[in-house]
């Protein structure tokens, strides 16, 4: 421990003296080198006097209001040179490098974030050296202005051989970040919890008043599947417009009687699923999967349908949809939706899908771009049926119109086959009339 | 080893070369009987006579032109421009004739002449006696521009310039003439034109400069050494063509480069040095390359306060070096 003097510094070229307008420290205070200790008024400027040392202020020699010549004593400071405070200050911290001569020792944590705006501004030399030597720059203390890590800092670290690498368990200075979100101890759905969705860049942090919702279970599985689909599959999109006026007449004519007789509703969606199943039989290209070096065309036509329940989304499967009547499909839809709402879907209900039909129209959507249900080759979004004026035979007519939006895996499928497929679905739907269509 | 001033080294080099080679002769305004307005040719008239130390009319274009003609016929003229500021009337001769002679004649002819001129400010010389003119000539292939910083370099480089088979502009800082003294060997030595020289080894910050500013940088480096800042100083010595290899090496040494010139900042020699560093040293740079130069005003002012503001000095260099070291 050593007792040092802090003298009035040269505060300007022609400044010879300064008046202490206020002390910013008291005897007993611990200060870092360069911390302001007093405000001084000169005939030119008002300035803060920085501490020349790190240590404990022991005595203020000058009083407020005193005018002191440049170079004269202002106060005494006890510097850390193996004293008690020094050791207690330092025990918790394993420094990644020897601090450069001028750097403050001791309470480095406080500076770490606040006074180091240049901490993460890396020069080309620093980045190159960090990469070549696999140095984790987050663990390096910078001696440059604003906490900047200098080339010399890295040269010293490399010369010392004590290189902080990413993943090393080195105690880091406490960061002023919100605590990271905790991983749940046991994810409720083990199958879904294997990997975090890919994430790049720094984690966003919550501000006061924000609500943090842990990502678990179904939400996590959804996130993973969406990331997987969107990162792996080159998506392309197509939309066709279908005139379902006849279909609407057909359904309206039958729905009440059907409900009474069967005990469940005859929804539009069942007709769409039926039409898709039929068209898939004719265009098996869409009922397929990308398998790296080959494309697998599925024989079975098992259609996933999207069912939302609360904040969860399930895609249970209507098995062998091509073999089922409209009634059979409507029954499956009803059963699966009920199971989803009651939380009773089994893994058997979810397995084996080969193509997905999504009833986005139930939310009022008229246009959407679905994310393909990985590893399938396409997904069809059935949008809202809306009454719109359409030209027919040179005149306006009020028609029931619906958009069918297809997302396709462009590795597997091209525009031509998908266009033909959609044209076929459209044709089937537009020809569903009271006269020629049975729901049984 | 004798200690001599910068200007004594000029005189010594001229005298030795005139003794060594009878083709060497001196021409210029007042260089003869008067011995030059700065006394750079003092004693030469008495020793070598009026045919080898020629007083010319006040016609710089003629001085350069006569020199070129004599050089083409095998002489080794050393022409003096009384002040570098006065070189402007001779620019056409120098750039259009001297610089291009060898190229234009397909190597049949050459112009092995040296043009000496005192440049620079800080002597209360005002507009026409203070300018730095090197950048005017620094994109003329065929020319070489030498700007030494020490008496030792003056003698070695001036002798090399006189012996060079192509035209060399030799700019001597007029304030350095009597300010800077140093040891100069008595023997016959030359220094290579086109080679920079490390004047101080250091690891914190690199200063690349030339002429009088080398001296300022060395003074600043000594002060900064007390603060633990260790400066590396490269003296370009030849400012055209530049010693790229040495520049790159010096820049890579510390990754923090300060370039200093007394010339106006824009279009100066150090802009070219900066470009060489940018092209070659990106991944070694630890700070933006800094240029410390005179302001972009037409010339050195006369008022002492304004001249001080314009002129480079050790304090300015020291401040810029510290700023860069702390970056």
XYZ file of C-alpha atoms in Angstrom:
767
model
C 0.000 0.000 0.000
C 1.341 3.412 -0.861
C 0.228 6.907 -0.121
C 0.143 9.035 -3.276
C -0.541 12.688 -3.940
C -3.077 13.938 -6.424
C -2.070 17.332 -7.735
C -3.958 19.943 -9.700
C -3.605 18.835 -13.330
C -2.871 21.018 -16.324
C -6.401 21.669 -17.544
C -5.534 23.757 -20.561
C -2.557 25.195 -22.381
C -2.464 28.542 -20.630
C -4.293 27.602 -17.447
C -2.151 28.128 -14.389
C -4.625 27.623 -11.553
C -8.027 26.261 -10.769
C -10.670 26.739 -8.090
C -12.236 23.666 -6.559
C -15.966 24.189 -6.962
C -16.868 20.881 -5.335
C -15.346 17.652 -4.196
C -16.945 14.562 -5.668
C -15.339 12.219 -3.150
C -14.904 12.027 0.612
C -12.117 10.543 2.643
C -12.637 6.798 2.739
C -14.110 6.597 -0.758
C -12.582 4.101 -3.119
C -11.999 5.404 -6.625
C -10.715 3.982 -9.862
C -8.023 5.628 -11.872
C -9.601 8.305 -14.087
C -12.741 8.509 -11.954
C -13.661 12.159 -11.392
C -12.770 13.297 -7.910
C -13.459 17.025 -8.035
C -15.008 19.746 -10.139
C -12.632 22.562 -10.858
C -13.321 25.987 -12.296
C -10.643 27.802 -14.241
C -10.775 31.047 -16.113
C -11.314 28.999 -19.249
C -13.238 25.893 -18.439
C -15.112 24.019 -15.802
C -13.643 20.569 -15.644
C -13.602 17.395 -13.670
C -10.296 16.321 -12.197
C -9.710 12.620 -12.739
C -8.010 10.484 -10.165
C -4.448 9.647 -11.105
C -4.594 6.366 -9.223
C -6.888 3.596 -8.125
C -7.249 3.513 -4.402
C -8.834 4.990 -1.306
C -9.012 8.722 -0.711
C -7.413 9.389 2.671
C -7.315 13.158 3.044
C -8.673 16.162 1.189
C -5.994 18.805 1.532
C -7.754 21.557 -0.376
C -11.221 22.771 0.526
C -14.046 23.733 -1.747
C -13.536 27.292 -2.902
C -9.747 27.052 -2.685
C -7.752 28.210 -5.685
C -4.819 25.952 -6.346
C -1.969 26.324 -8.777
C -1.327 23.710 -11.386
C 0.842 20.987 -9.902
C -0.074 21.719 -6.288
C -1.442 19.142 -3.884
C -5.185 18.539 -3.817
C -5.556 15.328 -1.816
C -3.929 12.106 -0.720
C -4.886 8.687 -1.937
C -3.865 5.277 -0.666
C -3.155 3.054 -3.625
C -3.611 -0.671 -3.678
C -0.324 -2.417 -3.515
C -1.150 -5.653 -1.681
C -3.357 -4.068 0.971
C -6.419 -5.713 2.508
C -8.951 -3.990 0.310
C -7.048 -4.979 -2.752
C -7.081 -8.666 -1.953
C -10.731 -8.707 -0.985
C -11.558 -6.844 -4.138
C -9.790 -9.227 -6.369
C -10.566 -12.648 -5.011
C -13.770 -13.169 -6.937
C -12.282 -12.342 -10.213
C -9.953 -14.400 -12.315
C -8.585 -11.936 -14.800
C -8.249 -13.237 -18.325
C -5.142 -11.159 -18.865
C -2.671 -8.993 -17.091
C -4.048 -5.485 -17.191
C -1.998 -2.966 -19.064
C -0.074 -0.475 -16.991
C -2.578 2.324 -17.205
C -5.643 0.239 -16.627
C -7.699 0.388 -13.505
C -7.525 -2.669 -11.344
C -10.224 -3.628 -8.903
C -13.815 -2.850 -9.679
C -13.562 -3.645 -13.320
C -17.077 -5.013 -13.456
C -18.635 -1.627 -13.029
C -16.745 -0.308 -15.978
C -17.383 -3.356 -18.050
C -20.659 -2.184 -19.464
C -21.129 1.449 -18.648
C -17.846 3.085 -19.577
C -16.839 0.842 -22.418
C -18.734 1.923 -25.507
C -15.828 0.705 -27.643
C -15.620 -2.720 -26.018
C -17.198 -4.443 -28.996
C -15.726 -2.272 -31.733
C -13.099 -4.563 -33.122
C -10.361 -3.439 -35.479
C -9.480 -5.670 -38.442
C -6.264 -6.669 -36.692
C -8.079 -7.666 -33.510
C -10.684 -9.709 -35.372
C -8.042 -11.480 -37.416
C -5.938 -12.337 -34.378
C -8.977 -13.496 -32.431
C -9.956 -15.808 -35.281
C -6.455 -17.123 -35.883
C -5.933 -17.886 -32.223
C -9.505 -18.818 -31.338
C -9.783 -16.099 -28.714
C -13.165 -15.340 -27.183
C -13.162 -11.540 -27.293
C -15.983 -11.350 -24.757
C -13.509 -12.531 -22.180
C -10.785 -10.049 -23.036
C -10.436 -6.804 -21.193
C -9.610 -3.875 -23.427
C -7.009 -1.288 -22.550
C -7.879 1.078 -25.383
C -10.104 4.104 -25.309
C -13.652 3.310 -24.250
C -12.605 -0.205 -23.292
C -11.587 -1.067 -26.841
C -9.596 -4.263 -27.169
C -6.339 -3.334 -28.859
C -4.030 -5.384 -31.003
C -1.491 -5.131 -28.197
C -3.938 -6.612 -25.715
C -4.214 -9.692 -27.889
C -0.485 -9.824 -28.531
C 0.032 -9.954 -24.783
C -2.563 -12.680 -24.342
C -1.072 -14.757 -27.108
C 2.415 -14.289 -25.711
C 1.198 -15.322 -22.259
C -0.294 -18.525 -23.667
C -3.370 -18.122 -21.460
C -5.922 -17.809 -24.219
C -9.585 -17.435 -23.240
C -11.569 -19.637 -25.592
C -15.284 -19.826 -26.134
C -16.726 -22.375 -23.757
C -14.006 -22.020 -21.150
C -15.434 -21.772 -17.672
C -13.927 -18.463 -16.790
C -15.789 -16.267 -14.401
C -17.128 -13.422 -16.399
C -17.769 -9.989 -15.016
C -21.406 -9.614 -14.063
C -23.362 -8.335 -17.023
C -26.243 -5.925 -16.744
C -28.474 -8.111 -18.811
C -31.792 -9.600 -17.898
C -31.330 -13.132 -16.645
C -31.401 -15.619 -19.454
C -34.540 -17.662 -19.827
C -34.318 -20.865 -17.894
C -34.659 -24.150 -19.644
C -37.542 -26.138 -18.156
C -36.183 -29.030 -16.159
C -38.224 -31.705 -17.896
C -39.920 -30.843 -21.155
C -43.444 -32.188 -21.214
C -43.135 -33.602 -24.704
C -39.784 -35.316 -24.928
C -40.007 -35.896 -28.669
C -40.398 -32.204 -29.260
C -37.644 -30.969 -27.026
C -34.476 -32.214 -28.642
C -33.086 -29.088 -30.155
C -33.554 -25.364 -29.782
C -34.845 -23.617 -32.844
C -31.911 -22.114 -34.652
C -31.251 -18.673 -33.312
C -28.665 -16.151 -34.289
C -27.510 -12.926 -32.749
C -27.904 -11.859 -29.178
C -30.963 -12.975 -27.210
C -33.516 -10.208 -26.873
C -33.943 -9.137 -23.320
C -37.140 -8.381 -21.460
C -37.820 -4.892 -20.159
C -39.668 -4.085 -16.974
C -43.344 -4.953 -17.312
C -42.790 -7.457 -20.106
C -44.078 -10.964 -19.599
C -41.702 -13.840 -20.204
C -43.291 -17.079 -21.363
C -41.084 -20.145 -21.258
C -41.091 -22.025 -24.528
C -42.052 -25.588 -23.820
C -43.960 -28.547 -25.194
C -46.099 -27.983 -28.236
C -44.919 -24.388 -28.726
C -41.363 -25.614 -28.849
C -42.214 -28.420 -31.257
C -44.046 -25.963 -33.510
C -41.081 -23.609 -33.448
C -38.685 -26.373 -34.335
C -40.804 -27.730 -37.158
C -41.374 -24.300 -38.659
C -37.683 -23.428 -38.545
C -36.817 -26.802 -40.042
C -39.347 -26.452 -42.817
C -38.480 -22.864 -43.688
C -34.730 -23.405 -43.576
C -34.660 -26.756 -45.377
C -37.412 -26.456 -47.927
C -37.261 -23.949 -50.768
C -40.857 -22.802 -50.731
C -42.792 -21.603 -53.773
C -46.382 -20.488 -53.906
C -49.447 -20.611 -56.170
C -53.037 -19.535 -55.770
C -56.150 -20.427 -57.785
C -59.589 -18.986 -57.484
C -62.483 -21.441 -57.420
C -66.155 -20.782 -57.998
C -67.950 -22.903 -55.389
C -71.472 -21.547 -55.919
C -72.750 -24.966 -56.891
C -70.997 -26.556 -53.943
C -72.592 -24.003 -51.632
C -76.006 -24.853 -53.004
C -75.267 -28.537 -52.551
C -74.160 -28.098 -48.945
C -76.984 -25.739 -48.042
C -79.477 -28.212 -49.413
C -78.098 -31.082 -47.367
C -76.561 -29.715 -44.187
C -79.624 -29.575 -41.961
C -80.852 -32.997 -42.887
C -77.301 -34.336 -42.508
C -76.868 -32.845 -39.052
C -80.152 -34.296 -37.932
C -79.416 -37.719 -39.293
C -75.695 -38.092 -38.480
C -75.337 -35.946 -35.390
C -72.433 -33.868 -36.695
C -72.034 -30.997 -39.157
C -71.438 -31.246 -42.843
C -68.707 -28.629 -43.246
C -67.360 -27.161 -46.440
C -63.959 -28.386 -45.423
C -64.985 -32.013 -45.884
C -65.761 -31.314 -49.547
C -62.399 -29.662 -50.053
C -60.549 -32.537 -48.421
C -62.430 -34.955 -50.600
C -61.555 -33.016 -53.739
C -57.873 -32.804 -52.743
C -57.710 -36.530 -51.996
C -59.229 -37.293 -55.379
C -56.843 -34.977 -57.223
C -53.822 -36.345 -55.342
C -54.693 -39.786 -56.663
C -54.292 -38.345 -60.160
C -51.199 -36.251 -59.284
C -49.115 -38.459 -56.963
C -46.181 -36.067 -57.477
C -47.676 -33.845 -54.808
C -48.133 -36.741 -52.411
C -44.432 -37.206 -51.901
C -41.350 -36.470 -49.841
C -37.857 -35.192 -50.553
C -35.366 -37.823 -49.380
C -31.997 -36.345 -50.253
C -30.915 -38.407 -53.246
C -34.450 -39.449 -54.182
C -38.086 -38.462 -54.049
C -40.493 -40.872 -52.403
C -44.029 -40.887 -53.817
C -46.468 -42.150 -51.212
C -49.127 -44.694 -52.097
C -51.364 -43.913 -49.143
C -53.168 -40.585 -49.181
C -53.168 -39.544 -45.548
C -54.171 -35.932 -45.165
C -53.048 -33.835 -42.233
C -55.521 -31.197 -41.238
C -54.554 -28.309 -39.015
C -56.540 -27.995 -35.807
C -55.962 -25.122 -33.454
C -56.712 -25.441 -29.764
C -55.928 -22.557 -27.491
C -52.413 -21.455 -28.330
C -51.571 -24.859 -29.687
C -51.679 -26.213 -33.182
C -52.068 -29.862 -34.052
C -51.999 -31.591 -37.386
C -53.874 -34.893 -36.957
C -54.321 -37.191 -39.941
C -57.328 -38.333 -41.955
C -56.116 -41.760 -42.998
C -56.734 -43.050 -46.516
C -58.801 -40.016 -47.391
C -59.082 -41.210 -50.990
C -61.058 -44.228 -49.808
C -63.551 -42.236 -47.759
C -66.821 -40.615 -48.641
C -67.544 -36.986 -47.859
C -69.415 -38.148 -44.832
C -66.514 -40.297 -43.704
C -64.162 -37.373 -44.037
C -66.554 -35.049 -42.202
C -66.749 -37.563 -39.397
C -62.953 -37.822 -39.133
C -62.658 -34.043 -39.062
C -65.213 -33.801 -36.293
C -63.604 -36.561 -34.253
C -60.068 -35.243 -34.615
C -61.093 -31.687 -33.777
C -62.885 -32.864 -30.657
C -59.915 -34.937 -29.561
C -57.625 -31.966 -30.112
C -59.825 -29.715 -28.001
C -60.045 -32.320 -25.267
C -56.316 -32.985 -25.384
C -56.910 -36.626 -26.279
C -55.039 -36.899 -29.560
C -52.795 -39.931 -29.586
C -49.577 -40.278 -31.503
C -51.407 -42.682 -33.799
C -53.756 -39.826 -34.735
C -50.798 -37.690 -35.750
C -48.672 -40.142 -37.706
C -48.342 -40.969 -41.363
C -49.505 -37.768 -43.055
C -48.518 -37.390 -46.686
C -50.085 -34.020 -47.551
C -51.670 -31.244 -45.525
C -54.879 -29.317 -46.037
C -55.250 -26.276 -43.864
C -58.602 -24.610 -43.272
C -57.343 -21.040 -43.008
C -60.735 -19.814 -44.184
C -62.081 -20.588 -40.745
C -60.102 -17.558 -39.493
C -61.505 -15.368 -42.261
C -58.284 -15.436 -44.247
C -58.574 -14.989 -48.009
C -54.917 -15.403 -48.882
C -52.008 -17.017 -47.054
C -48.662 -18.646 -47.654
C -48.502 -21.830 -45.645
C -45.356 -23.348 -44.241
C -45.015 -26.881 -45.536
C -45.496 -29.627 -42.962
C -41.999 -31.105 -43.093
C -41.150 -33.534 -44.733
C -44.143 -33.343 -47.045
C -43.925 -31.783 -50.490
C -46.837 -29.363 -50.351
C -49.589 -27.818 -48.258
C -52.928 -26.470 -49.465
C -54.608 -23.587 -47.697
C -58.386 -23.395 -48.150
C -59.368 -19.770 -47.666
C -62.710 -18.114 -46.845
C -65.603 -18.515 -49.219
C -66.760 -15.008 -50.080
C -69.591 -13.761 -52.286
C -68.120 -11.684 -55.073
C -69.299 -10.194 -58.346
C -67.939 -12.255 -61.212
C -68.387 -11.936 -64.965
C -70.467 -14.790 -66.303
C -71.727 -14.804 -69.880
C -70.970 -11.115 -70.259
C -72.834 -10.119 -67.113
C -72.081 -9.709 -63.436
C -73.220 -12.513 -61.202
C -72.952 -12.945 -57.448
C -70.831 -16.056 -56.969
C -69.316 -17.889 -54.005
C -65.577 -17.632 -54.562
C -62.701 -19.224 -52.679
C -58.929 -19.032 -53.021
C -56.856 -22.178 -52.777
C -53.263 -21.364 -51.883
C -50.607 -23.983 -52.427
C -47.117 -23.925 -50.943
C -44.772 -26.336 -52.658
C -41.329 -27.786 -52.115
C -39.575 -26.565 -55.229
C -37.011 -29.327 -54.961
C -39.774 -31.870 -55.541
C -42.346 -29.955 -57.553
C -42.481 -27.434 -60.343
C -45.117 -24.981 -61.417
C -46.531 -27.096 -64.204
C -47.561 -30.129 -62.177
C -48.843 -27.965 -59.357
C -50.806 -25.829 -61.770
C -52.360 -28.942 -63.231
C -53.110 -30.284 -59.776
C -54.792 -27.062 -58.700
C -56.740 -26.918 -61.949
C -57.966 -30.422 -61.250
C -58.997 -29.583 -57.671
C -60.793 -26.533 -59.039
C -62.532 -28.621 -61.664
C -63.682 -31.198 -59.117
C -64.996 -28.524 -56.767
C -66.761 -26.539 -59.444
C -68.526 -29.645 -60.623
C -69.843 -30.681 -57.253
C -73.560 -30.052 -57.687
C -76.754 -31.204 -56.091
C -77.407 -33.323 -59.128
C -74.197 -35.311 -59.334
C -72.718 -35.434 -55.841
C -73.571 -37.670 -52.951
C -72.126 -37.122 -49.529
C -72.311 -40.811 -48.824
C 33.250 11.648 -36.513
C 32.670 15.367 -37.060
C 29.371 16.902 -36.063
C 28.002 19.222 -38.699
C 24.820 21.063 -39.507
C 22.361 20.018 -42.159
C 23.549 22.759 -44.528
C 27.197 21.950 -43.943
C 26.414 18.413 -45.046
C 24.971 19.848 -48.270
C 28.113 21.837 -48.933
C 30.322 18.891 -48.052
C 28.505 16.582 -50.448
C 28.749 19.116 -53.268
C 32.411 19.720 -52.641
C 33.270 16.022 -52.510
C 31.353 15.232 -55.675
C 32.940 18.153 -57.561
C 36.359 16.931 -56.441
C 35.549 13.375 -57.440
C 34.004 14.070 -60.854
C 34.921 17.049 -63.003
C 31.627 16.779 -64.861
C 29.790 17.905 -61.729
C 29.019 21.610 -61.745
C 26.709 23.925 -59.839
C 24.404 26.586 -61.248
C 21.814 28.868 -59.734
C 20.989 32.323 -58.491
C 23.766 33.743 -56.276
C 25.425 30.349 -55.868
C 28.818 31.636 -57.022
C 30.489 34.612 -55.467
C 27.812 34.927 -52.800
C 27.944 31.225 -51.954
C 24.156 30.978 -52.039
C 21.634 32.939 -50.008
C 21.735 30.175 -47.382
C 25.509 29.683 -47.945
C 24.967 26.157 -49.206
C 27.603 26.607 -51.922
C 29.958 28.572 -49.700
C 33.573 28.171 -50.801
C 32.840 26.261 -53.966
C 33.387 29.286 -56.221
C 36.840 29.819 -54.779
C 37.742 26.169 -55.020
C 36.302 25.265 -58.419
C 36.068 28.608 -60.251
C 33.358 30.390 -62.163
C 33.055 27.756 -64.877
C 31.922 25.103 -62.435
C 29.983 27.351 -60.046
C 27.798 29.426 -62.311
C 25.767 32.446 -61.262
C 22.639 32.524 -63.406
C 20.039 35.152 -64.209
C 16.776 35.115 -62.230
C 15.215 32.657 -64.651
C 14.378 29.286 -63.115
C 13.148 27.850 -66.386
C 16.546 28.621 -67.898
C 18.388 27.147 -64.910
C 16.506 23.899 -65.327
C 16.739 23.976 -69.115
C 20.494 24.606 -69.155
C 20.897 21.836 -66.654
C 18.911 19.391 -68.777
C 20.915 20.224 -71.900
C 24.234 19.866 -70.096
C 23.121 16.635 -68.499
C 22.145 15.194 -71.884
C 25.660 15.937 -73.065
C 27.268 14.041 -70.233
C 27.646 16.666 -67.535
C 26.349 16.251 -63.991
C 24.699 19.582 -63.246
C 23.462 20.454 -59.766
C 20.955 23.265 -60.211
C 19.814 25.289 -57.234
C 16.400 26.868 -56.974
C 16.894 29.635 -54.460
C 13.591 28.718 -52.811
C 11.428 25.739 -53.682
C 8.610 28.255 -54.130
C 10.490 29.633 -57.151
C 10.550 26.284 -58.956
C 7.189 26.937 -60.606
C 8.556 28.628 -63.764
C 10.780 25.568 -64.263
C 7.995 22.999 -63.922
C 7.577 22.623 -67.656
C 11.285 21.925 -68.133
C 11.360 19.476 -65.256
C 8.161 17.569 -65.967
C 7.939 17.749 -69.741
C 11.648 17.421 -70.522
C 13.783 16.079 -67.705
C 11.326 13.521 -66.361
C 10.466 12.132 -69.785
C 13.849 12.280 -71.515
C 14.855 8.655 -71.150
C 11.393 7.316 -71.945
C 10.777 9.599 -74.886
C 14.140 8.898 -76.538
C 13.794 5.157 -76.111
C 16.737 5.087 -73.717
C 19.096 6.954 -76.065
C 19.231 10.047 -73.888
C 18.960 10.779 -70.221
C 19.082 13.807 -67.962
C 21.293 13.001 -64.962
C 20.777 16.269 -63.161
C 20.073 17.193 -59.582
C 17.843 20.112 -58.657
C 18.328 21.324 -55.101
C 15.731 23.551 -53.489
C 15.156 24.728 -49.913
C 11.526 24.167 -48.901
C 9.344 24.488 -45.835
C 8.241 27.024 -43.266
C 8.795 28.051 -39.720
C 11.303 30.771 -40.636
C 8.914 33.707 -41.035
C 9.333 33.427 -44.768
C 5.664 33.954 -45.560
C 3.975 32.993 -48.792
C 6.833 32.704 -51.283
C 9.531 31.384 -48.985
C 7.781 28.681 -46.981
C 6.031 26.266 -49.285
C 6.290 22.539 -49.629
C 6.135 21.728 -53.337
C 6.927 18.013 -53.452
C 3.388 16.926 -54.234
C 3.504 18.929 -57.482
C 6.123 16.494 -58.789
C 5.071 13.343 -56.999
C 3.125 11.745 -59.809
C 5.698 12.164 -62.560
C 7.348 8.833 -63.332
C 10.906 9.566 -64.397
C 11.495 11.894 -61.479
C 12.830 11.044 -58.070
C 12.194 13.261 -55.047
C 14.537 13.060 -52.087
C 13.819 14.885 -48.816
C 16.383 14.053 -46.140
C 15.979 14.658 -42.424
C 19.505 14.435 -40.980
C 22.971 15.707 -41.942
C 24.104 12.108 -42.379
C 21.290 11.397 -44.795
C 21.873 14.709 -46.584
C 25.427 13.885 -47.500
C 24.785 10.276 -48.477
C 21.660 11.027 -50.457
C 22.906 14.166 -52.209
C 25.955 12.280 -53.428
C 23.667 9.475 -54.603
C 21.441 12.008 -56.354
C 24.375 13.554 -58.214
C 25.542 10.119 -59.305
C 22.035 9.023 -60.320
C 21.594 8.725 -64.075
C 18.175 10.372 -64.034
C 16.805 13.656 -62.712
C 16.478 13.948 -58.941
C 14.723 16.713 -57.037
C 16.528 17.251 -53.756
C 14.442 19.253 -51.282
C 16.228 20.571 -48.201
C 14.207 21.959 -45.298
C 15.451 25.498 -44.809
C 14.656 25.497 -41.099
C 16.663 22.320 -40.703
C 19.733 23.973 -42.273
C 21.106 25.278 -39.002
C 18.684 23.696 -36.517
C 19.669 20.111 -37.037
C 23.153 18.879 -36.376
C 24.538 15.407 -36.448
C 27.518 13.225 -36.988
C 28.643 12.893 -40.581
C 31.418 10.535 -41.618
C 34.259 12.116 -43.542
C 34.549 9.232 -45.947
C 32.831 8.883 -49.265
C 29.502 7.111 -48.816
C 26.153 7.149 -50.538
C 22.700 6.102 -49.372
C 20.209 4.359 -51.632
C 17.552 6.546 -53.219
C 14.105 4.951 -52.963
C 14.733 3.409 -49.556
C 13.055 4.566 -46.375
C 14.855 4.372 -43.070
C 13.628 3.340 -39.629
C 14.741 6.153 -37.348
C 13.327 4.633 -34.175
C 12.097 1.160 -33.281
C 8.890 0.925 -31.299
C 5.765 -1.154 -30.822
C 2.864 1.126 -29.847
C 2.374 3.529 -32.695
C 4.007 3.996 -36.090
C 4.855 7.450 -37.401
C 5.696 7.754 -41.073
C 7.010 11.111 -42.197
C 9.891 12.848 -43.932
C 12.099 15.917 -43.801
C 11.999 18.192 -40.780
C 8.933 16.418 -39.388
C 11.080 13.343 -38.711
C 12.906 15.460 -36.187
C 9.641 16.569 -34.602
C 8.435 12.986 -34.396
C 11.669 11.868 -32.752
C 11.362 14.615 -30.148
C 7.765 13.651 -29.459
C 8.699 9.985 -29.217
C 11.270 10.711 -26.528
C 8.661 12.516 -24.449
C 6.096 9.774 -24.946
C 8.612 7.104 -24.010
C 8.473 8.507 -20.477
C 4.742 7.712 -20.456
C 5.367 4.205 -21.681
C 4.345 4.878 -25.271
C 6.835 3.340 -27.609
C 6.883 4.884 -31.079
C 8.174 3.404 -34.303
C 9.376 6.073 -36.720
C 9.912 5.570 -40.422
C 11.672 8.302 -42.406
C 10.575 8.060 -46.017
C 13.721 9.917 -47.229
C 12.599 9.420 -50.834
C 9.006 10.587 -51.234
C 8.735 9.617 -54.886
C 8.728 6.844 -55.769
C 7.774 5.582 -52.320
C 9.395 2.627 -50.592
C 6.239 0.545 -50.420
C 7.871 -2.413 -48.737
C 9.152 -0.311 -45.850
C 5.820 1.483 -45.493
C 3.904 -1.786 -45.307
C 6.362 -3.255 -42.842
C 6.239 -0.196 -40.601
C 2.436 -0.043 -40.696
C 2.115 -3.726 -39.829
C 4.550 -3.318 -36.994
C 2.040 -1.580 -34.712
C -1.230 -1.390 -36.640
C -1.623 2.246 -35.578
C -0.236 4.657 -38.123
C 0.229 8.394 -37.946
C 1.344 10.126 -41.119
C 2.871 13.569 -40.788
C 3.667 16.258 -43.296
C 4.087 19.988 -43.234
C 2.419 20.198 -46.644
C -1.275 20.953 -47.102
C -3.249 17.870 -46.162
C -5.224 17.224 -49.304
C -3.213 15.742 -52.137
C -0.044 15.492 -50.100
C 2.523 12.694 -50.167
C 1.036 11.095 -47.079
C -2.297 10.566 -48.817
C -0.470 8.170 -51.127
C 1.224 6.512 -48.158
C -2.203 6.055 -46.614
C -3.474 4.405 -49.793
C -0.571 1.959 -49.820
C -1.373 1.015 -46.226
C -5.071 0.658 -46.985
C -4.341 -1.624 -49.916
C -1.931 -3.866 -48.090
C -2.439 -3.805 -44.358
C -6.169 -4.068 -43.613
C -5.924 -7.083 -41.365
C -3.046 -5.624 -39.379
C -4.649 -2.255 -38.724
C -5.771 -1.575 -35.194
C -6.879 2.015 -35.730
C -7.837 4.301 -38.593
C -4.784 5.662 -40.390
C -4.321 9.243 -39.224
C -2.916 12.148 -41.199
C -1.419 15.146 -39.463
C -0.735 17.889 -41.968
C -0.918 21.567 -42.660
C -4.359 23.057 -43.199
C -5.730 23.383 -46.710
C -5.020 27.084 -47.065
C -3.012 28.528 -49.962
C 0.257 29.097 -48.182
C 2.165 29.585 -44.939
C 0.920 32.853 -43.376
C 3.290 35.581 -42.251
C 1.734 36.530 -38.901
C 3.686 34.583 -36.235
C 0.528 33.246 -34.577
C -0.851 32.099 -37.904
C 2.453 30.611 -38.956
C 2.556 28.693 -35.693
C -0.961 27.451 -36.355
C -0.008 26.256 -39.822
C 3.439 24.912 -39.061
C 4.069 21.438 -37.731
C 5.772 21.222 -34.350
C 6.721 18.542 -31.809
C 3.685 19.261 -29.627
C 1.215 18.658 -32.434
C 2.955 15.443 -33.358
C 3.118 14.328 -29.744
C -0.556 14.951 -29.200
C -1.535 13.038 -32.324
C 0.764 10.160 -31.392
C -0.656 9.930 -27.881
C -4.187 10.087 -29.173
C -3.513 7.188 -31.504
C -1.626 5.177 -28.905
C -4.563 5.446 -26.533
C -7.143 4.469 -29.152
